[in-house]
Amino acid sequence: MRIVIVGAGVIGLSSAYFLNRSGHDVTVVDRHPNVAAETSAGNGGQLSYSYVAPLAGPGIVSKLPRWLTRPDSPVRLRPRLSIEQWRWCIAFLSACTRRRSDLTTRQLIALSFLSRTLMHELIAAQPTLDFDFVRSGKLVVHRDAQAMHSARQLLDFQRSLGCEQHALSPDQCVELEPALAHVKPLLAGGIHTPSEDTADCRRFCESLSTVLRAQGVQFLMDTPIDALSTRRTAGDEVEVWSRGASIAADHIVIASGACAAPLLKPLGVRVPVYPLKGYSLTFDLPPHSATPQISITDFSRKVVYARLGERLRAAGIADIEGYSLEADAARVAMLRAEAAALFPDTARAGHARAWVGLRPATPRGTPIVGPTRYRNLWLNVGHGALGFTLAMGSAALLSGWLGSGERAELRDLFAPSH
Ligand SMILES: Cc1cc2nc3c(=O)[nH]c(=O)nc-3n(C[C@H](O)[C@H](O)[C@H](O)COP(=O)(O)OP(=O)(O)OC[C@H]3O[C@@H](n4cnc5c(N)ncnc54)[C@H](O)[C@@H]3O)c2cc1C
C-alpha cells in the first residue's frame, strides 16, 4: 500500500520505520527542508521510560494559583480568545484526579516499556545510527520533605508496574552524581532509576532518516500540506493536498505534532491536542567542569538535564499561550538561572544555544494513535512531553493496526475517541 505520512518529526519517522518494515511503500512529507525541524529538534533528550506520570495529577490543582501568578513559575497560562485553549484547560483540570492520573501512568508505562524494547532492538539492528545514545540512568532530586514523601509513594506504585527505582538520601545522591555536591544541603533526597536512557532526538531523526532513505522511503521535504479533504468519489476517504496538487496515497498518517488539531478540524476530526510551549538551552561543556554524567530532573523547578556527548541540555517550562514560537527573553533567562544554580561551572563557562518548541499535549497526557472515521486516515499525535520516549511504541502500534486492521488491548488504550 502507498502510505503518506505528514510530519518528519520523531513520530512521523518512527512510523515510517515500522510501516516500511511491514512492506508498505512509504512517503514522508514535511513543510521544512530538513527532518526534525520543529519539536523534535531541541527537546530534553530523556528516554524517560519510568517517568511517565502525566502533568495532570492530583497535586497540581493546589500548586496552580502559585504557578499561574508568579513570573518565575515553570507553568504559565496566557489566556487567548481561543475556544480550543479553554476546552483544553477544562479537560486538563478534570483529569487532575488520583484515579485518572494512576490509570494514565499505568497505560503510559505499558507503552513506554514497549518503546524501550523496540528502541534497544532498533539500535542493535542498525549499528549506523549515531545519536549520542547512553544508558545514563536518571536521578530525580527533591528539595522538600513533602515532595520526597510523595515521590516514595509514587515509587511504590510504579514498582508494582515493573519500574526499578530506589529512594536515595542526599548523601547517596551526591555519591551517585558528584556534580551535585554543592547543592547537597538543599536536597531532601532523590529517586534513582538506573534503566533510563538519554539521547539527542534531532540526531536520532537525522540518522533514522538516512536509514529510511537507504531502505526506499521517499521524502517530500519543503512541502506544506495545505488541506485534507474528502474524495469526490468516496466520502469516507481523505485526500492530502500541497500547493493545489493532491499527493497519491492509499492511506494517510497524520504525525504533524502540535499542529494536528487545525489540520484535522476542517474534516470534522477533533483531537484535543494543544501546544505547551517549552524551552531548552544547550551548553558546550568546558573541559574538566563539574557536569553530570547521569540524567537529572530538578523536580521542584520542573527542569531536566541531559548530557549529550560534549554538551549539556537543560529543558523545561510549560507555557499555555498558543502556537507562537517566539522566545520570551525572561523565560530563557529563568532557565539559564536554574542551570547556573545547579551546574555553575557549565553555565559560567559556556555559551548556551536557546531553543523553543511546542509540546503536542493532550489534557490527560496520553497520545492518540489509530484509525479515524475516515477509512484511510490514521493518527499518531499528542505525545506531549514524552514524544521521544514513546515514539517507537506508538509507531509499532499504529503500524500493526494499519497492517492487520485488528484491534488489540494496548492499541485500544490510545485509540482516537471518534
Ligand atoms: C522543552 C521540551 C522538552 C522536551 N523534552 C522531552 C524529553 O526529554 N523526552 C521526550 O520523550 N520528549 C520530550 N519532549 C517532547 C517531544 O519533543 C515531542 O513530544 C516530540 O518531539 C513530538 O514529535 P512529533 O513528531 O509529534 O512533532 P514534531 O517534531 O513537531 O514533528 C511534526 C512535524 O510535522 C510537520 N508539519 C506540521 N504541520 C504540517 C503541514 N501542514 N504540512 C507539512 N508538515 C507539517 C512539522 O514541520 C514537523 O516537522 C519535549 C518537548 C519540549 C518542548
XYZ file of C-alpha atoms and ligand atoms in Angstrom:
471
model
C 0.000 0.000 0.000
C 1.124 3.597 -0.654
C 1.215 5.412 2.678
C 1.817 9.141 3.062
C 2.966 10.323 6.498
C 2.502 14.027 7.254
C 5.331 15.107 9.579
C 9.039 14.341 9.664
C 9.451 14.632 13.426
C 10.326 11.721 15.696
C 6.756 10.354 15.497
C 6.460 10.502 11.700
C 9.904 8.974 11.156
C 9.365 6.173 13.673
C 6.025 5.447 11.953
C 7.841 5.349 8.608
C 10.329 2.831 10.010
C 7.674 0.314 11.088
C 5.399 0.812 8.064
C 8.333 0.390 5.666
C 9.431 -2.722 7.565
C 5.937 -4.157 7.069
C 6.425 -3.870 3.303
C 4.494 -0.659 2.548
C 5.505 1.991 0.044
C 6.071 4.969 2.400
C 6.454 8.703 1.662
C 7.175 11.217 4.447
C 6.023 14.791 3.759
C 7.103 17.876 5.706
C 6.919 21.642 5.229
C 10.563 22.139 6.236
C 13.637 21.292 4.145
C 15.093 19.145 6.959
C 13.721 16.455 9.243
C 13.159 17.243 12.947
C 12.777 20.955 12.299
C 10.135 21.548 14.986
C 9.526 19.994 18.435
C 11.834 17.012 17.881
C 14.809 19.344 17.356
C 15.836 20.544 20.805
C 13.949 18.578 23.445
C 15.259 17.399 26.817
C 16.865 14.258 25.398
C 15.307 11.983 28.008
C 14.161 8.489 27.135
C 12.238 8.551 30.340
C 10.540 5.153 30.313
C 9.770 5.029 34.039
C 8.818 8.709 34.443
C 5.608 8.999 32.518
C 3.170 10.265 35.200
C 1.101 12.995 33.495
C 1.255 16.702 34.339
C -2.464 16.384 35.149
C -2.189 14.918 38.641
C -3.935 15.449 41.993
C -1.057 17.552 43.365
C -1.295 20.104 40.555
C -4.537 21.876 41.457
C -3.204 23.257 44.766
C 0.013 24.439 43.034
C -1.772 26.186 40.147
C -2.660 29.510 41.863
C 1.023 29.954 42.857
C 2.324 28.770 39.485
C -0.021 30.911 37.435
C 0.685 34.148 39.314
C 4.474 34.013 39.793
C 6.623 35.239 36.879
C 9.291 32.576 37.592
C 6.791 29.734 37.627
C 7.547 26.659 35.475
C 3.943 26.728 34.146
C 2.211 29.843 32.777
C -1.219 30.448 31.258
C -1.740 33.374 28.901
C -5.458 33.391 28.116
C -6.261 33.690 24.404
C -9.524 34.225 22.568
C -9.475 30.558 21.704
C -12.167 28.044 22.436
C -9.567 25.271 21.945
C -7.383 26.710 24.716
C -10.264 26.875 27.206
C -11.626 23.486 26.231
C -8.130 22.018 26.737
C -7.703 23.703 30.165
C -11.076 22.448 31.400
C -10.350 18.892 30.212
C -6.905 19.145 31.865
C -8.405 20.170 35.217
C -10.960 17.353 35.094
C -8.101 14.880 34.552
C -6.336 16.016 37.767
C -7.668 13.196 39.950
C -5.687 10.402 41.633
C -7.710 7.737 39.817
C -7.240 9.241 36.342
C -3.571 10.014 36.929
C -2.828 6.440 38.124
C -4.688 4.991 35.139
C -2.776 7.208 32.702
C 0.532 6.287 34.373
C -0.311 2.590 34.061
C -1.197 2.976 30.349
C 1.862 5.072 29.537
C 4.234 2.693 31.313
C 2.938 -0.171 29.158
C 3.639 1.931 26.050
C 6.987 3.248 27.259
C 8.286 -0.222 28.159
C 7.323 -1.402 24.677
C 9.141 1.657 23.281
C 12.270 0.839 25.291
C 12.394 -2.729 23.996
C 11.888 -1.549 20.402
C 14.462 1.247 20.724
C 17.067 -1.209 22.004
C 16.196 -3.635 19.181
C 16.497 -0.815 16.631
C 19.929 0.185 17.952
C 21.099 -3.446 17.759
C 19.681 -3.868 14.228
C 21.007 -0.548 12.833
C 24.593 -0.067 14.011
C 24.997 3.043 11.805
C 22.538 5.006 13.952
C 24.537 7.684 15.750
C 22.650 9.953 18.164
C 24.539 10.275 21.486
C 22.540 7.404 22.962
C 23.669 6.497 26.503
C 22.124 4.271 29.145
C 22.715 7.072 31.637
C 20.208 6.313 34.366
C 18.146 9.123 35.839
C 18.132 10.857 39.209
C 15.116 12.962 40.168
C 16.107 15.269 43.019
C 13.609 16.674 45.521
C 14.152 19.787 47.568
C 11.454 19.419 50.207
C 10.450 16.602 52.509
C 6.797 16.575 51.427
C 7.733 16.181 47.752
C 10.159 13.383 48.663
C 7.410 11.665 50.636
C 5.038 11.803 47.611
C 7.871 10.537 45.397
C 8.310 7.485 47.638
C 4.588 6.749 47.317
C 4.810 7.011 43.528
C 7.870 4.750 43.647
C 5.833 2.056 45.448
C 3.039 2.357 42.881
C 5.470 2.285 39.947
C 7.313 -0.712 41.411
C 4.017 -2.591 41.195
C 4.051 -1.757 37.449
C 7.575 -3.116 36.933
C 9.748 0.022 37.329
C 13.082 -0.490 39.076
C 13.691 2.590 41.212
C 15.413 3.377 44.516
C 14.960 6.192 47.019
C 18.282 7.891 47.940
C 19.340 10.179 50.788
C 21.075 13.495 49.908
C 24.462 11.816 50.668
C 23.652 8.951 48.322
C 22.528 11.422 45.601
C 25.924 13.130 45.731
C 27.764 9.806 45.837
C 25.952 8.848 42.640
C 26.375 12.247 40.968
C 29.267 14.263 42.435
C 28.349 17.314 40.304
C 25.513 17.896 42.807
C 27.859 18.192 45.817
C 27.440 21.968 46.229
C 23.615 21.713 46.466
C 23.567 18.802 48.931
C 22.284 20.981 51.836
C 19.267 21.929 49.679
C 18.260 18.337 48.882
C 15.652 16.228 50.682
C 16.570 13.168 48.632
C 16.168 11.642 45.207
C 14.760 8.758 43.210
C 17.228 6.831 41.067
C 16.177 4.825 38.011
C 19.244 3.039 36.576
C 17.424 1.816 33.446
C 16.685 5.227 31.842
C 18.435 6.386 28.646
C 19.368 9.752 27.160
C 19.997 10.725 23.540
C 19.796 13.583 21.048
C 16.364 13.471 19.403
C 17.337 15.618 16.392
C 20.351 13.414 15.682
C 18.145 10.338 16.097
C 15.740 11.704 13.455
C 18.564 12.606 11.052
C 20.256 9.251 11.495
C 16.992 7.324 11.169
C 16.051 9.247 8.018
C 19.363 8.161 6.437
C 18.485 4.537 7.221
C 14.948 5.054 5.871
C 16.163 6.602 2.605
C 18.509 3.651 2.107
C 15.545 1.334 2.614
C 13.483 3.082 -0.074
C 11.329 5.505 1.940
C 10.635 8.651 -0.111
C 10.861 12.138 1.398
C 8.891 15.118 0.060
C 10.518 17.944 2.009
C 9.665 21.660 1.713
C 6.113 20.503 1.025
C 3.452 22.133 3.204
C 0.179 20.252 3.467
C -2.407 22.963 2.929
C -5.545 20.874 3.211
C -7.101 17.493 3.827
C -10.403 16.958 2.039
C -12.821 14.125 1.387
C -12.556 12.426 -2.000
C -15.235 13.406 -4.520
C -15.656 9.757 -5.461
C -15.727 8.323 -1.910
C -16.908 10.461 1.008
C -15.366 8.163 3.612
C -11.859 8.660 2.195
C -9.466 11.573 2.543
C -7.085 13.251 0.089
C -3.994 15.233 1.044
C -3.147 18.477 -0.799
C 0.005 20.535 -1.164
C 0.162 23.727 -3.244
C -3.010 22.857 -5.126
C -1.985 19.291 -6.084
C -3.110 16.102 -4.388
C -0.488 13.562 -3.282
C -1.369 9.991 -4.273
C -1.911 7.708 -1.261
C -3.949 4.683 -0.221
C -3.571 5.667 3.455
C -2.588 8.903 5.196
C -0.963 9.085 8.636
C -1.085 12.420 10.451
C 2.034 12.875 12.592
C 2.097 16.657 12.481
C 2.791 17.260 16.173
C 1.402 20.396 17.812
C -0.288 21.444 14.540
C -2.529 18.381 14.279
C -5.767 19.990 15.528
C -6.035 22.850 12.978
C -5.087 20.499 10.120
C -7.788 17.956 11.039
C -10.545 20.386 12.074
C -11.963 21.041 8.551
C -12.636 17.282 8.249
C -14.627 17.321 11.484
C -11.950 15.235 13.227
C -11.362 16.882 16.600
C -8.230 15.985 18.522
C -7.626 17.577 21.947
C -4.026 18.485 21.102
C -2.867 21.942 22.229
C 0.676 23.378 22.214
C 2.543 23.638 25.531
C 5.479 25.880 24.818
C 8.810 24.840 26.297
C 12.438 25.962 26.165
C 15.834 24.341 26.135
C 19.407 25.556 26.468
C 22.377 23.636 25.097
C 25.778 24.320 26.666
C 29.089 23.223 25.180
C 30.871 21.596 28.085
C 34.064 23.294 29.202
C 36.929 20.856 29.907
C 37.126 19.480 33.483
C 33.838 21.101 34.564
C 31.598 19.515 37.188
C 28.896 18.325 34.806
C 26.537 15.436 35.375
C 27.088 12.013 33.852
C 23.638 10.878 34.859
C 20.412 12.500 33.657
C 18.972 14.795 36.346
C 15.485 16.158 36.941
C 15.112 19.037 39.394
C 11.560 18.164 40.425
C 10.532 21.384 42.143
C 11.681 23.528 39.227
C 10.499 21.046 36.555
C 13.821 21.255 34.694
C 15.570 18.236 33.154
C 19.294 17.986 32.403
C 20.872 15.524 29.996
C 24.445 15.125 28.893
C 24.512 14.713 25.111
C 28.090 13.920 24.128
C 30.132 17.005 24.975
C 27.037 19.149 25.550
C 24.654 19.663 28.447
C 20.975 20.169 27.589
C 18.660 21.845 30.114
C 14.943 21.844 29.266
C 11.720 22.866 30.930
C 8.864 25.427 31.191
C 5.300 24.845 30.028
C 3.516 27.957 28.749
C -0.092 27.598 27.633
C -0.253 30.508 25.232
C -0.977 29.361 21.686
C 1.081 28.485 18.621
C 3.707 31.271 18.648
C 7.319 30.093 18.616
C 8.642 33.471 19.717
C 11.121 33.131 22.578
C 10.394 35.174 25.706
C 13.752 36.532 26.884
C 12.609 36.398 30.533
C 11.795 32.672 30.254
C 15.180 31.960 28.634
C 16.903 33.919 31.425
C 14.938 31.959 34.026
C 16.054 28.620 32.556
C 19.642 29.860 32.406
C 19.471 30.898 36.081
C 18.162 27.435 37.029
C 21.010 25.755 35.147
C 23.571 28.143 36.672
C 22.342 27.357 40.190
C 22.666 23.596 39.696
C 25.732 23.437 37.403
C 27.599 26.746 37.864
C 30.793 25.642 36.059
C 28.961 24.832 32.873
C 26.683 27.818 32.858
C 29.513 30.255 33.660
C 31.910 28.965 31.068
C 29.673 28.057 28.178
C 27.673 29.959 25.600
C 24.180 28.442 25.527
C 22.018 27.960 22.452
C 18.373 28.685 23.278
C 15.535 26.811 21.602
C 11.730 26.950 21.770
C 9.358 24.079 20.979
C 5.664 23.256 21.230
C 4.757 20.046 23.050
C 1.750 18.485 21.290
C -0.132 17.959 24.545
C -3.419 16.214 25.283
C -5.182 17.079 28.552
C -4.701 13.602 30.056
C -1.179 13.131 28.722
C -1.977 10.121 26.529
C -1.176 10.134 22.801
C -3.824 9.439 20.147
C -2.851 6.531 17.917
C -5.099 4.695 15.455
C -7.848 4.996 12.856
C -10.413 7.754 12.362
C -13.919 7.558 10.961
C -12.353 8.018 7.508
C -11.333 4.655 6.065
C -7.839 5.773 5.018
C -6.961 8.406 7.662
C -4.830 7.448 10.681
C -3.464 9.448 13.618
C -0.229 9.326 15.573
C -0.333 12.585 17.540
C -0.485 14.155 21.008
C 2.699 12.826 22.644
C 3.143 15.934 24.796
C 6.299 15.878 26.923
C 7.112 12.255 26.026
C 7.301 12.060 22.235
C 10.896 10.802 22.065
C 10.217 8.300 24.852
C 7.002 6.917 23.325
C 7.847 7.181 19.605
C 8.848 3.585 18.926
C 5.924 2.010 20.788
C 3.307 4.344 19.251
C 4.692 3.755 15.770
C 4.629 -0.025 16.248
C 1.011 0.119 17.487
C -0.026 2.220 14.509
C 1.791 0.046 12.007
C 0.345 -3.179 13.450
C -3.182 -1.791 13.416
C -2.903 -0.327 9.896
C -1.490 -3.612 8.604
C -3.901 -6.029 10.227
C -6.982 -3.849 10.761
C -7.418 -5.644 14.086
C -7.754 -4.035 17.478
C -5.601 -5.225 20.344
C -5.626 -4.415 24.051
C -2.737 -1.902 24.049
C -3.938 -0.364 20.756
C -7.372 0.251 22.255
C -5.924 2.303 25.127
C -4.671 5.030 22.792
C -7.316 4.864 20.045
C -8.999 8.102 18.924
C -12.386 8.544 20.567
C -14.340 9.197 17.336
C 11.149 21.845 26.045
C 10.763 20.433 25.652
C 11.421 19.356 26.246
C 11.055 18.047 25.908
N 11.754 17.016 26.459
C 11.435 15.749 26.111
C 12.183 14.669 26.634
O 13.157 14.870 27.357
N 11.812 13.399 26.312
C 10.727 13.162 25.496
O 10.399 11.990 25.279
N 10.024 14.174 24.943
C 10.352 15.451 25.228
N 9.650 16.492 24.691
C 8.504 16.202 23.831
C 8.920 15.787 22.419
O 9.921 16.640 21.928
C 7.684 15.811 21.493
O 6.639 15.044 22.071
C 8.016 15.233 20.132
O 9.120 15.894 19.564
C 6.814 15.379 19.203
O 7.191 14.812 17.982
P 6.242 14.940 16.726
O 6.902 14.190 15.629
O 4.846 14.606 17.110
O 6.210 16.514 16.424
P 7.285 17.408 15.632
O 8.665 17.042 15.955
O 6.881 18.823 15.841
O 7.047 16.995 14.133
C 5.874 17.351 13.441
C 6.271 17.661 12.026
O 5.078 17.893 11.274
C 5.345 18.897 10.351
N 4.087 19.525 9.959
C 3.116 20.024 10.774
N 2.106 20.515 10.031
C 2.440 20.317 8.745
C 1.812 20.623 7.498
N 0.621 21.223 7.450
N 2.450 20.286 6.356
C 3.658 19.683 6.380
N 4.314 19.372 7.509
C 3.707 19.687 8.684
C 6.247 19.887 11.090
O 7.000 20.645 10.184
C 7.104 18.935 11.927
O 8.331 18.648 11.291
C 10.000 17.820 24.981
C 9.364 18.908 24.368
C 9.740 20.197 24.689
C 9.063 21.366 24.006
